[in-house]
Amino acid sequence: MNNCFVLKFGGTSVGDVAAFERVFHAVSTQIEKRPVIVVSAMTMVTDALLNAFEIAKKGGFSEALMSLEPHFERHLKVSKVFISAESPNAFNGELDFARNELSDLLMRVSRRSLPLAMLKDAILSYGEQMSSHLLAEVLRAKGLNARQMDSRRLIVTDDEYGAAQPIWDETEKLVRLELLPLIEAGEVPVLGGFIAASRGGETTTLGRGGSDYSAALVAAALRANELQIWTDVTGVMTCDPRICAEARTIPFLSYEEAAELAYFGAKVLHPKTIKPAVDFKIPVRVCNTFEPAETGTMVLDESGETKNKIKSISHKPNITILRITSARMLGSYGFMSALFQVFERFRTVIDVISTSEVSVALTLDNTDSLEQIVTELERLGDVEVEPGFAVICVVGEGLRASTGLASKIFSTIEDINIALVSHGASSVNLTFVVKEDVVGDVIRKLHRTFFGGSD
Ligand code: ASP
Ligand code: MG
């Protein structure tokens, strides 16, 4: 352990003047933990850069550059509020530099003078380049010994622009080499998330939302004591608070539980992006910049079973069930493969699947290609389409061992018709499908049974 904490702030956490004030508070109150900061672009900036790229691609160079002006202004406004006119302000120079570089890059896009994928990443990188320089300057102005570090010198990737894969060994070495001496010297490194560079030194990006990934890589390389993801929600909840007023923040989750929940809409942590932290068993804490006093959710290797064995009840509405019945399926192989190929061809993800000897039932939330899918499936058997369902997913380490739990869940809702059940693919998850109009009722009943409360 190197005794440092990695703090990642998302776009809304650095959205405006008030947000920067909150970040300062979160960092300064934890200064003795030796924080290393990873920051996203200010909210809306990556979208604006992407949009400018698209405009330039159609030849509208000056329009593209103009469209970024309000966002340069947002940065400038923050810098003016925190940094007095008399004191040295390295950010103004950085902003001029960014403006010039972006002008040059957008010009190249309109002329197609370099590969577009490469130019696009170079353009997108300015969101995090600007936010990290600005945050470092603001923290310095407020008395912290902060220093912006260029992530492109620390995180090495392949050259798959737009979704570059980090090269771990090299990244680990560079992060340690560059950051450990700073941390030792009491400095607070500030890094832009999302951006990296290929071995050849070209700017790359890790894919949209990639700042969490950067933060997890840095935390893993430094063997940090904790990775804090500062966002705009207070961790992961026991269920959707809009459905059940008794919903509350889950204090501890295992990595496995968090991964199951991510899939069902608790989008706070994506399993792929926190993987480097998981590999080194680094605890990940989800914190709310708007409610800094709340503890949030801590995600750990082992969360332990809670008394009631389940951690969360999540759901996904707008689900369509497809049932395929075919006598040909009985005792034959190759049927499932033929079935899956249809979904693969139409790039449609199946959520829940359940099979019997002669039929398969499965659920979809994306019905864009439903008609074509049904036409193709009809070659395999009789197809029924039933819209208007919801998937409910009960997650908890307790499901692994306790045999009585599934029956407790189902007896709580015995008056409700269950269309499909899936249990066992993951030992911490029990998934079932009900009609959409009863979903609120089901969630409230389960929540009352397992978490108490009067709702
Ligand atoms: N700024 C990037 C995006 O908007 C990365 C991030 O925020 O994580 O996708
Ligand atoms: Mg984000």
Coordinates of C-alpha atoms and ligand atoms in Angstrom, one line a residue:
M1 CA 0.0 0.0 0.0
N2 CA 1.3 3.4 -0.9
N3 CA -1.1 5.1 1.4
C4 CA -2.8 7.4 -1.1
F5 CA -6.4 7.9 -2.2
V6 CA -7.6 8.4 -5.8
L7 CA -10.5 10.8 -6.1
K8 CA -12.4 10.9 -9.5
F9 CA -14.7 13.8 -10.2
G10 CA -17.2 13.4 -13.0
G11 CA -18.4 16.1 -15.4
T12 CA -21.3 17.4 -13.2
S13 CA -18.9 17.6 -10.3
V14 CA -16.9 20.2 -12.2
G15 CA -19.9 21.8 -14.1
D16 CA -19.7 25.3 -12.8
V17 CA -18.3 27.7 -10.2
A18 CA -20.2 26.1 -7.3
A19 CA -19.1 22.6 -8.4
F20 CA -15.4 23.6 -8.2
E21 CA -16.0 24.9 -4.7
R22 CA -17.4 21.5 -3.8
V23 CA -14.5 19.7 -5.3
F24 CA -12.1 21.9 -3.3
H25 CA -14.0 21.0 -0.2
A26 CA -13.9 17.2 -0.9
V27 CA -10.1 17.4 -1.6
S28 CA -9.1 19.7 1.2
T29 CA -11.0 17.8 3.9
Q30 CA -9.1 14.6 2.8
I31 CA -5.7 16.2 2.3
E32 CA -4.0 13.9 4.9
K33 CA -5.0 10.9 2.9
R34 CA -2.7 12.0 0.1
P35 CA -5.2 12.5 -2.7
V36 CA -4.5 12.0 -6.4
I37 CA -7.2 13.6 -8.5
V38 CA -8.7 12.4 -11.8
V39 CA -11.2 14.7 -13.4
S40 CA -13.6 14.5 -16.3
A41 CA -14.3 17.3 -18.8
M42 CA -16.8 19.9 -17.6
T43 CA -20.3 18.7 -18.2
M44 CA -21.4 19.0 -21.9
V45 CA -17.9 19.8 -23.1
T46 CA -17.1 16.4 -24.6
D47 CA -20.5 16.5 -26.5
A48 CA -19.7 20.0 -27.7
L49 CA -16.2 18.9 -29.0
L50 CA -17.8 16.0 -30.7
N51 CA -20.4 18.2 -32.3
A52 CA -17.6 20.7 -33.5
F53 CA -15.8 17.7 -35.0
E54 CA -19.0 16.8 -37.0
I55 CA -19.5 20.3 -38.2
A56 CA -15.9 20.6 -39.3
K57 CA -16.2 17.3 -41.1
K58 CA -19.0 18.8 -43.2
G59 CA -16.7 21.7 -44.0
G60 CA -18.0 24.2 -41.5
F61 CA -14.6 25.1 -40.0
S62 CA -15.4 28.5 -38.5
E63 CA -18.9 27.5 -37.4
A64 CA -17.3 24.5 -35.6
L65 CA -14.8 26.8 -33.8
M66 CA -17.5 29.3 -32.9
S67 CA -19.7 26.6 -31.4
L68 CA -17.0 26.0 -28.7
E69 CA -16.7 29.6 -27.6
P70 CA -19.5 29.4 -24.9
H71 CA -17.5 26.4 -23.4
F72 CA -14.2 28.3 -23.4
E73 CA -16.2 31.1 -21.6
R74 CA -17.4 28.6 -18.9
H75 CA -13.8 27.7 -18.1
L76 CA -12.8 31.3 -18.1
K77 CA -15.6 32.3 -15.7
V78 CA -14.5 29.7 -13.2
S79 CA -10.9 30.8 -13.4
K80 CA -11.9 34.5 -12.9
V81 CA -13.9 33.7 -9.8
F82 CA -11.2 31.7 -8.1
I83 CA -7.9 33.3 -9.3
S84 CA -7.4 37.0 -8.6
A85 CA -6.4 39.2 -11.5
E86 CA -3.0 40.1 -9.8
S87 CA -1.9 36.5 -9.1
P88 CA -0.2 34.4 -11.8
N89 CA -2.8 32.4 -13.7
A90 CA -1.3 29.7 -15.8
F91 CA -4.7 28.7 -16.9
N92 CA -5.3 31.6 -19.3
G93 CA -2.2 30.5 -21.3
E94 CA -3.5 27.0 -21.4
L95 CA -6.9 28.1 -22.6
D96 CA -5.3 30.2 -25.5
F97 CA -3.2 27.2 -26.3
A98 CA -6.3 24.9 -26.4
R99 CA -8.2 27.4 -28.6
N100 CA -5.3 27.5 -31.1
E101 CA -4.8 23.8 -31.2
L102 CA -8.5 23.1 -31.6
S103 CA -8.6 25.7 -34.4
D104 CA -5.7 23.9 -36.1
L105 CA -7.3 20.4 -35.6
L106 CA -10.7 21.4 -36.8
M107 CA -9.1 22.9 -39.9
R108 CA -7.4 19.6 -40.6
V109 CA -10.7 17.8 -40.1
S110 CA -12.4 20.0 -42.7
R111 CA -9.5 19.4 -45.1
R112 CA -9.1 15.7 -44.1
S113 CA -5.4 16.2 -43.9
L114 CA -4.9 13.4 -41.3
P115 CA -7.0 10.3 -40.5
L116 CA -10.3 11.4 -39.0
A117 CA -10.3 8.9 -36.1
M118 CA -6.9 10.3 -35.0
L119 CA -8.1 13.9 -35.2
K120 CA -11.3 13.2 -33.4
D121 CA -9.5 11.8 -30.3
A122 CA -7.1 14.8 -30.4
I123 CA -10.1 17.1 -30.4
L124 CA -12.0 15.3 -27.7
S125 CA -8.9 15.3 -25.4
Y126 CA -9.2 19.0 -24.9
G127 CA -12.2 18.6 -22.6
E128 CA -10.1 16.9 -20.0
Q129 CA -7.0 18.8 -20.8
M130 CA -8.8 22.1 -20.0
S131 CA -10.7 20.8 -16.9
S132 CA -7.5 19.3 -15.4
H133 CA -5.5 22.5 -15.9
L134 CA -8.3 24.6 -14.6
L135 CA -8.9 22.4 -11.5
A136 CA -5.2 22.4 -10.7
E137 CA -5.0 26.2 -10.9
V138 CA -8.2 26.6 -8.8
L139 CA -6.8 24.3 -6.1
R140 CA -3.5 26.2 -6.1
A141 CA -5.3 29.5 -5.8
K142 CA -7.1 28.1 -2.8
G143 CA -3.8 27.1 -1.1
L144 CA -3.3 23.4 -2.1
N145 CA -0.1 22.2 -3.6
A146 CA -1.8 20.9 -6.7
R147 CA -0.1 20.1 -10.0
Q148 CA -1.6 19.2 -13.4
M149 CA -0.1 16.1 -14.9
D150 CA -0.6 15.1 -18.5
S151 CA -2.3 11.7 -18.6
R152 CA -0.9 11.2 -22.0
R153 CA 2.5 10.7 -20.4
L154 CA 1.1 8.2 -18.0
I155 CA -1.5 6.0 -19.6
V156 CA -0.2 4.0 -22.6
T157 CA -2.7 2.4 -25.0
D158 CA -2.9 0.7 -28.3
D159 CA -3.9 2.9 -31.3
E160 CA -7.6 1.9 -31.4
Y161 CA -8.8 5.5 -31.5
G162 CA -12.1 6.2 -29.7
A163 CA -11.8 3.0 -27.6
A164 CA -8.1 2.5 -26.9
Q165 CA -7.0 -0.4 -24.7
P166 CA -4.5 0.4 -22.0
I167 CA -1.2 -1.5 -22.0
W168 CA -1.0 -2.3 -18.3
D169 CA 2.6 -3.0 -17.7
E170 CA 3.8 0.2 -19.3
T171 CA 1.0 2.3 -17.7
E172 CA 1.7 0.9 -14.3
K173 CA 5.4 1.7 -14.5
L174 CA 4.9 5.2 -15.8
V175 CA 2.2 6.1 -13.3
R176 CA 4.4 5.0 -10.4
L177 CA 7.5 6.6 -11.8
E178 CA 5.8 10.0 -12.3
L179 CA 3.3 10.2 -9.5
L180 CA 4.9 8.5 -6.5
P181 CA 7.6 11.2 -6.0
L182 CA 5.0 13.9 -6.2
I183 CA 2.8 12.2 -3.6
E184 CA 5.9 11.7 -1.4
A185 CA 6.6 15.4 -1.7
G186 CA 3.1 16.3 -0.5
E187 CA 1.9 17.5 -3.9
V188 CA -1.6 16.8 -5.2
P189 CA -1.5 15.5 -8.8
V190 CA -4.4 16.4 -11.0
L191 CA -5.0 14.3 -14.1
G192 CA -7.5 14.4 -16.9
G193 CA -9.4 11.2 -17.2
F194 CA -10.4 9.6 -20.5
I195 CA -7.3 10.6 -22.4
A196 CA -4.1 8.6 -23.0
A197 CA -1.5 8.2 -25.7
S198 CA -0.4 5.4 -28.0
R199 CA 3.2 4.1 -27.9
G200 CA 3.8 6.3 -30.9
G201 CA 2.8 9.3 -28.8
E202 CA -0.6 10.0 -30.5
T203 CA -3.4 11.1 -28.3
T204 CA -6.1 8.4 -27.8
T205 CA -9.3 8.2 -25.7
L206 CA -10.6 5.3 -23.7
G207 CA -14.2 5.5 -24.9
R208 CA -17.1 7.7 -23.6
G209 CA -17.4 7.8 -19.8
G210 CA -13.8 6.6 -19.7
S211 CA -12.7 8.8 -16.8
D212 CA -13.7 6.1 -14.3
Y213 CA -11.5 3.7 -16.2
S214 CA -8.5 6.1 -16.0
A215 CA -9.1 6.5 -12.3
A216 CA -9.2 2.8 -11.7
L217 CA -6.0 2.3 -13.7
V218 CA -4.2 5.0 -11.6
A219 CA -5.6 3.6 -8.4
A220 CA -4.5 0.1 -9.3
A221 CA -1.0 1.2 -10.4
L222 CA -0.5 3.1 -7.2
R223 CA -2.1 0.4 -5.0
A224 CA -4.3 3.2 -3.6
N225 CA -6.1 2.6 -0.3
E226 CA -9.3 3.6 -1.9
L227 CA -10.8 4.8 -5.2
Q228 CA -13.5 7.4 -4.7
I229 CA -15.9 8.1 -7.6
W230 CA -17.5 11.5 -6.9
T231 CA -20.7 11.8 -8.9
D232 CA -24.2 13.2 -8.6
V233 CA -25.9 10.3 -6.8
T234 CA -25.4 9.0 -3.3
G235 CA -24.2 5.6 -4.2
V236 CA -26.3 2.6 -5.1
M237 CA -29.8 2.4 -3.7
T238 CA -31.8 -0.6 -2.4
C239 CA -34.4 0.1 -5.1
D240 CA -35.6 3.0 -7.3
P241 CA -36.6 5.8 -4.8
R242 CA -39.2 7.0 -7.3
I243 CA -41.0 3.7 -6.8
C244 CA -40.5 3.2 -3.1
A245 CA -40.0 6.0 -0.7
E246 CA -38.2 3.7 1.7
A247 CA -35.3 3.2 -0.6
R248 CA -32.0 3.8 0.9
T249 CA -28.3 3.8 0.1
I250 CA -26.6 0.4 0.2
P251 CA -23.5 0.8 2.5
F252 CA -21.5 -2.2 1.2
L253 CA -21.6 -4.1 -2.1
S254 CA -19.3 -6.8 -3.4
Y255 CA -17.7 -6.2 -6.9
E256 CA -19.9 -9.1 -8.2
E257 CA -23.1 -7.6 -6.8
A258 CA -22.2 -4.2 -8.2
A259 CA -21.6 -5.8 -11.6
E260 CA -25.0 -7.4 -11.6
L261 CA -26.7 -4.1 -10.7
A262 CA -24.8 -2.1 -13.3
Y263 CA -26.5 -4.2 -15.9
F264 CA -29.9 -3.4 -14.5
G265 CA -29.7 0.3 -14.7
A266 CA -27.7 1.2 -11.6
K267 CA -25.3 2.8 -13.9
V268 CA -23.0 4.2 -11.3
L269 CA -20.2 1.8 -11.8
H270 CA -19.5 -0.1 -15.0
P271 CA -17.8 -3.5 -14.3
K272 CA -15.4 -3.0 -17.2
T273 CA -14.2 0.4 -16.0
I274 CA -13.5 -0.5 -12.4
K275 CA -11.8 -3.8 -13.3
P276 CA -8.3 -2.6 -12.7
A277 CA -9.3 -1.6 -9.1
V278 CA -11.1 -5.0 -8.7
D279 CA -8.0 -6.9 -9.8
F280 CA -6.0 -5.3 -7.0
K281 CA -8.9 -5.5 -4.5
I282 CA -9.0 -1.7 -4.1
P283 CA -12.2 -0.6 -2.3
V284 CA -14.3 1.7 -4.6
R285 CA -16.5 4.3 -2.8
V286 CA -19.3 6.1 -4.6
C287 CA -19.7 9.6 -3.2
N288 CA -22.1 12.4 -4.0
T289 CA -20.5 15.8 -4.6
F290 CA -23.8 17.4 -3.7
E291 CA -24.1 15.5 -0.4
P292 CA -20.5 15.2 0.7
A293 CA -21.4 14.2 4.3
E294 CA -23.3 11.1 3.2
T295 CA -21.1 8.0 3.2
G296 CA -22.3 6.6 -0.1
T297 CA -21.8 3.0 -1.2
M298 CA -18.5 1.1 -0.7
V299 CA -17.8 -1.6 -3.2
L300 CA -15.4 -4.3 -2.0
D301 CA -14.1 -7.7 -2.7
E302 CA -16.3 -9.2 0.0
S303 CA -19.3 -7.3 1.1
G304 CA -20.4 -9.9 3.5
E305 CA -24.0 -11.0 3.9
T306 CA -26.4 -8.6 5.4
K307 CA -29.1 -9.9 7.9
N308 CA -31.8 -10.0 5.2
K309 CA -29.4 -11.6 2.6
I310 CA -30.3 -9.3 -0.3
K311 CA -28.8 -6.0 -1.1
S312 CA -31.0 -4.5 -3.9
I313 CA -34.0 -4.9 -6.0
S314 CA -33.5 -3.3 -9.4
H315 CA -35.8 -3.4 -12.5
K316 CA -35.9 -2.6 -16.1
P317 CA -39.2 -1.6 -17.7
N318 CA -40.3 -1.8 -21.4
I319 CA -39.5 -5.4 -21.9
T320 CA -40.8 -7.6 -24.6
I321 CA -41.0 -11.4 -24.3
L322 CA -40.5 -13.7 -27.3
R323 CA -41.5 -17.3 -27.0
I324 CA -40.4 -19.7 -29.7
T325 CA -41.9 -23.2 -29.7
S326 CA -40.6 -25.9 -32.0
A327 CA -40.9 -29.7 -32.0
R328 CA -37.6 -29.7 -33.8
M329 CA -35.9 -28.5 -30.7
L330 CA -36.5 -31.8 -28.9
G331 CA -33.3 -33.7 -28.7
S332 CA -31.6 -31.8 -31.4
Y333 CA -28.5 -29.7 -31.2
G334 CA -27.8 -26.6 -33.2
F335 CA -31.2 -25.1 -32.5
M336 CA -30.0 -22.6 -29.9
S337 CA -27.1 -21.6 -32.1
A338 CA -29.4 -20.9 -35.0
L339 CA -31.6 -18.9 -32.7
F340 CA -28.8 -16.8 -31.3
Q341 CA -27.5 -16.1 -34.8
V342 CA -30.7 -14.3 -35.6
F343 CA -30.2 -11.9 -32.7
E344 CA -26.5 -11.5 -33.6
R345 CA -27.4 -10.5 -37.1
F346 CA -29.7 -7.8 -35.8
R347 CA -27.3 -6.8 -33.0
T348 CA -30.0 -7.2 -30.4
V349 CA -29.1 -8.1 -26.9
I350 CA -31.1 -10.8 -25.0
D351 CA -31.6 -10.0 -21.3
V352 CA -33.2 -13.1 -19.7
I353 CA -33.6 -16.5 -21.2
S354 CA -35.3 -19.6 -20.1
T355 CA -35.7 -22.9 -22.0
S356 CA -37.8 -26.0 -21.8
E357 CA -37.6 -29.1 -24.0
V358 CA -39.6 -27.6 -26.9
S359 CA -39.6 -23.9 -26.3
V360 CA -37.5 -20.9 -25.5
A361 CA -38.6 -17.7 -23.8
L362 CA -36.4 -14.7 -23.9
T363 CA -36.7 -11.0 -23.2
L364 CA -35.5 -7.9 -25.2
D365 CA -35.5 -4.3 -24.3
N366 CA -34.5 -3.1 -27.8
T367 CA -37.3 -3.8 -30.2
D368 CA -35.9 -1.8 -33.2
S369 CA -35.5 -4.8 -35.3
L370 CA -38.4 -6.8 -33.8
E371 CA -40.3 -7.4 -37.0
Q372 CA -37.3 -8.7 -39.0
I373 CA -36.3 -10.8 -36.0
V374 CA -39.7 -12.4 -35.7
T375 CA -39.8 -13.1 -39.5
E376 CA -36.5 -15.0 -39.2
L377 CA -37.4 -16.8 -36.1
E378 CA -40.6 -18.1 -37.7
R379 CA -38.3 -20.3 -39.8
L380 CA -37.4 -22.1 -36.6
G381 CA -40.8 -22.5 -35.0
D382 CA -43.9 -20.7 -33.8
V383 CA -43.2 -17.3 -32.4
E384 CA -45.3 -15.3 -29.9
V385 CA -44.6 -11.7 -29.0
E386 CA -45.7 -10.2 -25.7
P387 CA -44.9 -6.6 -25.0
G388 CA -45.5 -4.7 -21.7
F389 CA -43.2 -6.5 -19.2
A390 CA -40.6 -5.6 -16.8
V391 CA -37.5 -7.5 -15.5
I392 CA -36.9 -7.5 -11.8
C393 CA -33.5 -8.4 -10.5
V394 CA -32.9 -9.3 -6.9
V395 CA -29.2 -9.1 -6.0
G396 CA -27.3 -10.2 -2.9
E397 CA -24.5 -12.5 -1.8
G398 CA -27.0 -14.2 0.4
L399 CA -28.6 -15.8 -2.6
R400 CA -25.5 -17.9 -3.0
A401 CA -26.1 -20.2 -0.1
S402 CA -29.5 -19.8 1.3
T403 CA -32.0 -22.2 -0.2
G404 CA -35.0 -20.7 1.4
L405 CA -34.5 -17.3 0.0
A406 CA -36.0 -17.9 -3.4
S407 CA -39.1 -19.3 -1.9
K408 CA -39.3 -16.3 0.5
I409 CA -39.1 -14.0 -2.5
F410 CA -41.8 -15.8 -4.4
S411 CA -44.1 -16.3 -1.5
T412 CA -44.0 -12.5 -0.8
I413 CA -45.5 -12.0 -4.2
E414 CA -47.5 -15.2 -4.6
D415 CA -50.5 -13.4 -6.0
I416 CA -48.5 -12.1 -8.9
N417 CA -48.1 -13.9 -12.2
I418 CA -44.5 -14.5 -13.0
A419 CA -43.8 -14.8 -16.7
L420 CA -40.2 -16.0 -16.6
V421 CA -37.5 -16.9 -14.0
S422 CA -33.8 -17.1 -14.2
H423 CA -31.7 -18.2 -11.3
G424 CA -28.3 -19.7 -11.0
A425 CA -26.3 -18.1 -13.9
S426 CA -24.9 -15.8 -11.3
S427 CA -25.0 -17.0 -7.7
V428 CA -25.8 -13.5 -6.5
N429 CA -28.8 -12.8 -8.7
L430 CA -32.3 -13.9 -9.1
T431 CA -34.2 -12.5 -12.1
F432 CA -37.8 -12.7 -13.0
V433 CA -40.2 -11.1 -15.4
V434 CA -43.6 -9.6 -14.5
K435 CA -46.3 -7.5 -16.3
E436 CA -45.3 -3.9 -16.3
D437 CA -48.4 -2.7 -14.4
V438 CA -47.5 -4.7 -11.3
V439 CA -43.9 -3.8 -11.1
G440 CA -44.3 -1.0 -8.5
D441 CA -46.4 -3.3 -6.3
V442 CA -43.9 -6.1 -6.5
I443 CA -40.9 -3.9 -5.7
R444 CA -42.7 -2.3 -2.7
K445 CA -43.7 -5.7 -1.3
L446 CA -40.3 -7.1 -1.6
H447 CA -38.7 -4.0 -0.2
R448 CA -41.0 -4.2 2.8
T449 CA -40.3 -7.8 3.4
F450 CA -36.5 -7.6 3.2
F451 CA -35.8 -4.0 4.2
G452 CA -38.7 -3.2 6.5
G453 CA -40.5 0.2 6.5
S454 CA -44.1 1.1 6.1
D455 CA -44.2 1.8 2.4
Ligands
ASP1 N1 -15.5 13.4 -20.8 C1 -15.7 12.0 -21.3 C2 -17.1 11.8 -21.7 O1 -18.0 12.7 -21.5 C3 -15.2 11.0 -20.3 C4 -15.9 11.0 -19.0 O2 -16.6 12.0 -18.6 O3 -15.8 10.0 -18.2 O4 -17.5 10.7 -22.2
MG2 MG -19.0 10.9 -17.0

